[in-house]
Short mmCIF file of C-alpha atoms in Angstrom, two decimals:
data_model
loop_
_atom_site.label_atom_id
_atom_site.label_comp_id
_atom_site.label_asym_id
_atom_site.label_seq_id
_atom_site.Cartn_x
_atom_site.Cartn_y
_atom_site.Cartn_z
CA MET P 29 174.47 127.61 90.84
CA ARG P 30 173.15 131.04 92.03
CA SER P 31 175.33 130.99 94.98
CA SER P 32 178.45 130.18 92.75
CA THR P 33 177.44 133.05 90.34
CA LEU P 34 177.04 135.54 93.20
CA SER P 35 180.41 134.56 94.75
CA ASN P 36 182.05 135.04 91.19
CA VAL P 37 180.49 138.46 90.93
CA ILE P 38 181.54 139.67 94.45
CA GLY P 39 184.97 138.17 93.95
CA GLY P 40 185.31 140.00 90.66
CA GLY P 41 184.20 143.23 92.22
CA LEU P 42 186.66 142.89 94.99
CA LEU P 43 189.51 142.08 92.66
CA ALA P 44 188.66 145.26 90.53
CA LEU P 45 188.74 147.39 93.68
CA VAL P 46 192.08 145.94 94.70
CA THR P 47 193.47 146.43 91.25
CA ALA P 48 192.34 150.05 91.11
CA PHE P 49 193.82 150.98 94.41
CA SER P 50 197.04 149.13 93.87
CA ALA P 51 197.67 150.38 90.40
CA PRO P 52 201.24 151.52 89.98
CA ALA P 53 201.89 155.27 90.24
CA TRP P 54 203.23 155.44 86.77
CA ALA P 55 199.80 154.86 85.50
CA GLU P 56 198.77 158.40 86.71
CA PRO P 57 198.23 160.49 83.59
CA LEU P 58 200.32 163.73 83.26
CA HIS P 59 198.46 166.93 83.07
CA ASP P 60 197.23 168.01 79.57
CA GLY P 61 198.96 171.12 78.35
CA ASP P 62 201.79 170.92 80.79
CA ILE P 63 205.58 170.69 79.64
CA GLU P 64 206.52 167.02 80.27
CA ILE P 65 210.12 166.61 81.30
CA GLY P 66 211.73 163.36 80.28
CA VAL P 67 215.36 162.16 79.75
CA ALA P 68 216.89 160.48 76.79
CA HIS P 69 220.56 159.37 76.68
CA GLY P 70 221.26 161.65 79.68
CA VAL P 71 219.66 164.77 77.99
CA LEU P 72 216.56 166.52 79.37
CA GLN P 73 213.65 166.46 77.11
CA THR P 74 210.59 168.69 76.81
CA LEU P 75 207.70 166.72 75.54
CA GLY P 76 204.05 167.33 74.72
CA ALA P 77 204.34 170.52 72.66
CA GLY P 78 201.40 171.20 70.50
CA HIS P 79 203.44 172.78 67.74
CA THR P 80 206.95 173.36 66.63
CA HIS P 81 208.65 176.43 65.59
CA GLY P 82 209.08 176.78 61.75
CA LEU P 83 212.49 178.41 61.92
CA ASP P 84 214.33 176.09 64.51
CA GLY P 85 212.07 173.12 65.14
CA TYR P 86 211.73 173.90 68.87
CA GLY P 87 208.55 173.08 70.66
CA ILE P 88 205.83 175.69 71.33
CA PHE P 89 203.79 175.34 74.47
CA GLU P 90 200.73 177.59 75.28
CA GLY P 91 199.26 179.47 78.23
CA ASN P 92 196.61 182.24 78.65
CA LEU P 93 197.37 185.41 80.57
CA GLY P 94 194.04 186.20 82.10
CA ASP P 95 192.85 182.66 83.00
CA LEU P 96 190.57 182.43 85.92
CA ALA P 97 193.27 181.54 88.48
CA GLY P 98 195.76 184.10 87.32
CA GLY P 99 193.68 187.25 86.92
CA LEU P 100 193.87 189.58 83.96
CA TYR P 101 197.49 189.52 83.21
CA SER P 102 198.91 186.42 84.88
CA THR P 103 198.96 182.64 84.74
CA ASP P 104 200.80 179.63 86.06
CA ASP P 105 200.13 177.53 82.96
CA PRO P 106 201.84 175.56 81.39
CA GLY P 107 203.18 173.74 84.24
CA TYR P 108 206.04 171.26 84.45
CA ASP P 109 205.33 167.59 84.83
CA SER P 110 207.24 164.33 84.74
CA ALA P 111 206.34 160.71 85.01
CA VAL P 112 207.32 158.54 88.02
CA GLY P 113 210.80 157.35 87.52
CA SER P 114 211.72 159.62 84.72
CA LEU P 115 214.17 161.78 86.85
CA ALA P 116 216.59 160.83 89.53
CA ALA P 117 215.21 161.18 93.05
CA GLY P 118 215.77 164.77 94.35
CA ALA P 119 216.86 165.97 91.01
CA GLU P 120 216.46 169.94 90.89
CA ILE P 121 215.18 171.14 87.69
CA PHE P 122 216.01 174.83 86.60
CA TYR P 123 214.91 177.05 83.82
CA THR P 124 217.29 179.43 81.86
CA ALA P 125 215.71 182.50 80.26
CA LEU P 126 216.71 182.97 76.60
CA GLY P 127 216.29 185.46 73.72
CA THR P 128 213.86 188.39 73.69
CA LEU P 129 210.25 189.13 74.20
CA SER P 130 208.08 189.02 71.06
CA PHE P 131 204.47 190.17 70.51
CA TRP P 132 201.81 189.20 68.07
CA ASN P 133 200.17 192.38 66.97
CA GLY P 134 197.53 190.65 64.72
CA THR P 135 199.70 190.49 61.60
CA ALA P 136 203.24 189.47 62.74
CA TRP P 137 205.47 188.47 65.54
CA SER P 138 208.30 190.81 66.37
CA ALA P 139 210.15 192.36 69.46
CA SER P 140 209.50 195.74 68.02
CA ALA P 141 205.72 195.15 68.32
CA VAL P 142 205.98 194.69 72.19
CA PRO P 143 203.77 197.31 73.85
CA ALA P 144 205.65 200.21 75.46
CA ASN P 145 206.97 199.51 79.02
CA VAL P 146 205.84 195.85 78.99
CA THR P 147 207.98 193.01 80.22
CA LEU P 148 207.01 189.26 80.79
CA ARG P 149 208.01 188.06 84.32
CA VAL P 150 208.56 184.53 85.46
CA ASN P 151 208.88 183.80 89.17
CA GLY P 152 211.04 180.90 90.22
CA ASN P 153 210.39 178.75 93.22
CA LEU P 154 213.23 180.27 95.21
CA GLY P 155 211.98 183.73 94.72
CA GLU P 156 213.85 184.46 91.43
CA GLU P 157 212.42 186.97 89.03
CA SER P 158 213.32 186.78 85.40
CA PHE P 159 212.13 189.36 82.96
CA TRP P 160 211.92 189.04 79.18
CA THR P 161 212.03 192.43 77.44
CA ALA P 162 212.01 193.52 73.69
CA SER P 163 215.92 193.79 74.12
CA GLY P 164 216.87 190.84 76.11
CA ILE P 165 216.73 189.40 79.66
CA THR P 166 216.83 191.23 82.91
CA GLY P 167 216.75 190.22 86.53
CA ASP P 168 217.62 186.45 87.15
CA VAL P 169 218.73 184.60 84.13
CA SER P 170 217.74 181.28 85.77
CA GLY P 171 215.42 180.01 88.52
CA LEU P 172 214.31 176.83 90.20
CA ILE P 173 211.34 174.96 88.87
CA GLY P 174 211.28 172.32 91.45
CA GLN P 175 212.65 169.15 92.80
CA ALA P 176 211.74 165.58 91.86
CA GLY P 177 210.45 163.44 94.70
CA SER P 178 211.79 160.23 95.97
CA ASN P 179 209.93 158.38 93.07
CA GLY P 180 211.48 160.66 90.45
CA LYS P 181 208.24 162.56 89.71
CA LEU P 182 207.98 166.42 89.54
CA HIS P 183 204.91 168.56 89.10
CA GLU P 184 205.30 172.35 89.52
CA HIS P 185 203.76 175.53 88.15
CA LEU P 186 205.53 179.02 87.91
CA ASP P 187 203.72 182.25 87.66
CA LEU P 188 204.00 184.12 84.39
CA THR P 189 202.90 187.80 84.33
CA ALA P 190 202.77 190.61 81.97
CA VAL P 191 204.04 193.74 83.72
CA GLY P 192 203.80 197.40 82.62
CA SER P 193 201.28 200.05 81.71
CA GLY P 194 201.00 198.65 78.10
CA ARG P 195 200.03 195.22 79.09
CA THR P 196 196.31 195.96 78.32
CA ALA P 197 197.19 195.64 74.60
CA VAL P 198 195.47 192.71 72.97
CA GLY P 199 197.76 190.13 71.36
CA ALA P 200 200.09 187.44 72.36
CA TYR P 201 203.54 187.13 73.93
CA LEU P 202 206.47 184.70 73.07
CA ILE P 203 209.34 183.75 75.34
CA GLN P 204 212.04 181.10 75.14
CA LEU P 205 213.42 179.01 77.82
CA GLN P 206 215.76 175.98 78.44
CA LEU P 207 215.82 173.44 81.21
CA SER P 208 218.99 172.25 83.15
CA ALA P 209 219.75 169.97 86.07
CA ASN P 210 222.85 168.63 87.83
CA GLY P 211 223.66 165.25 86.29
CA TYR P 212 221.91 165.84 83.08
CA ALA P 213 222.69 167.74 79.86
CA SER P 214 220.46 170.68 79.18
CA SER P 215 217.32 170.38 77.16
CA SER P 216 216.80 172.17 73.70
CA PRO P 217 215.27 175.45 73.84
CA PHE P 218 211.52 175.82 73.79
CA TYR P 219 208.87 178.43 73.54
CA ILE P 220 205.83 179.56 75.49
CA ALA P 221 203.19 181.53 73.68
CA LEU P 222 200.89 183.44 75.92
CA ASN P 223 197.51 184.66 74.93
CA ARG P 224 196.55 188.16 75.99
CA GLY P 225 192.86 188.84 75.20
CA LEU P 226 192.65 187.19 71.81
CA SER P 227 189.83 184.85 70.86
CA GLU P 228 190.76 181.19 70.83
CA ALA P 229 190.64 181.15 67.13
CA ASP P 230 192.84 184.44 66.77
CA PHE P 231 195.35 182.95 69.27
CA GLU P 232 195.71 179.76 67.30
CA THR P 233 196.26 181.85 64.20
CA ALA P 234 199.09 183.61 65.97
CA VAL P 235 200.58 180.31 67.04
CA HIS P 236 200.18 178.86 63.56
CA ALA P 237 202.20 181.79 62.22
CA LEU P 238 205.10 180.66 64.31
CA THR P 239 205.09 177.18 62.71
CA MET P 240 205.50 178.61 59.15
CA PRO P 241 209.09 178.26 57.88
CA VAL P 242 210.77 181.43 56.51
CA PRO P 243 212.79 180.79 53.40
CA GLU P 244 216.63 180.99 53.77
CA PRO P 245 218.52 183.79 51.98
CA SER P 246 219.90 181.12 49.74
CA THR P 247 216.47 180.10 48.79
CA TRP P 248 215.53 183.66 47.95
CA LEU P 249 218.55 184.00 45.79
CA MET P 250 217.79 180.82 43.95
CA SER P 251 214.16 182.02 43.29
CA LEU P 252 215.58 185.37 42.05
CA ALA P 253 218.12 183.65 39.80
CA GLY P 254 215.31 181.46 38.47
CA LEU P 255 213.24 184.43 37.69
CA GLY P 256 216.07 186.19 36.04
CA ALA P 257 216.62 183.20 33.72
CA VAL P 258 212.97 183.00 32.77
CA ALA P 259 213.03 186.69 31.91
CA MET P 260 216.22 186.31 29.87
CA VAL P 261 214.70 183.40 27.85
CA ARG P 262 211.61 185.45 27.10
CA ARG P 263 213.52 188.45 25.97
CA GLN P 264 215.68 186.12 23.70
CA ARG P 265 212.47 184.61 22.33
CA GLN P 266 210.96 188.00 21.58
CA ALA P 267 214.16 189.05 19.86
CA LYS P 268 214.18 186.05 17.64
CA ALA P 269 210.44 186.26 16.69
CA PRO P 270 209.79 187.56 13.13
CA ALA P 271 208.49 191.06 12.83
CA LYS P 272 204.86 191.23 11.93
CA ALA P 273 203.91 192.83 8.54
#
């Protein structure tokens, strides 16, 4: 009996080891915080965003200028990651720089709040340099992120750096990008919010502000019309009220 039990234990242990080492590659977890690249109906997808923008519903990913690896004003997070088999073997994934650079000054996000002489640079993997400024994009409009392996998996990181004398300002930066690749339709745009010296709580406050919807002009007009109607009714009631003796 004891010999049979021992054999079962050893056999079970060997089976567990074999299972662990022969587990399919797709079981490998993707990296937390990275931009997960997927495909749906031939369209590139950016998955895993922690928040969505309140105005357009596009995903917001986060990074930290000044992390240990990047130094005071640079980072290579978030990275770009895809599961095995999600992309065609050898597919080349590119980014396109969109919009303008925005800055959180503690109360609001705006391009006008970007510190003087500051740009946000992204380095592509073929030497491209894309710069977001308060007025638009300069340098390379697009750049290579990376190429999927023979198993369809991609995992790459690009350097993001605040450049210019005003980069010491404490706040956060916001840029917008889009993914493209031959054989696929381009992804929807997405955002990367980059902390520059804020506490974790203050940075999350800044990101949360991006998720708040701003009323459309028609909504404001309806609200004003409603207030006007209320005021008119009040005046009519006051006019009809009998005068006090």
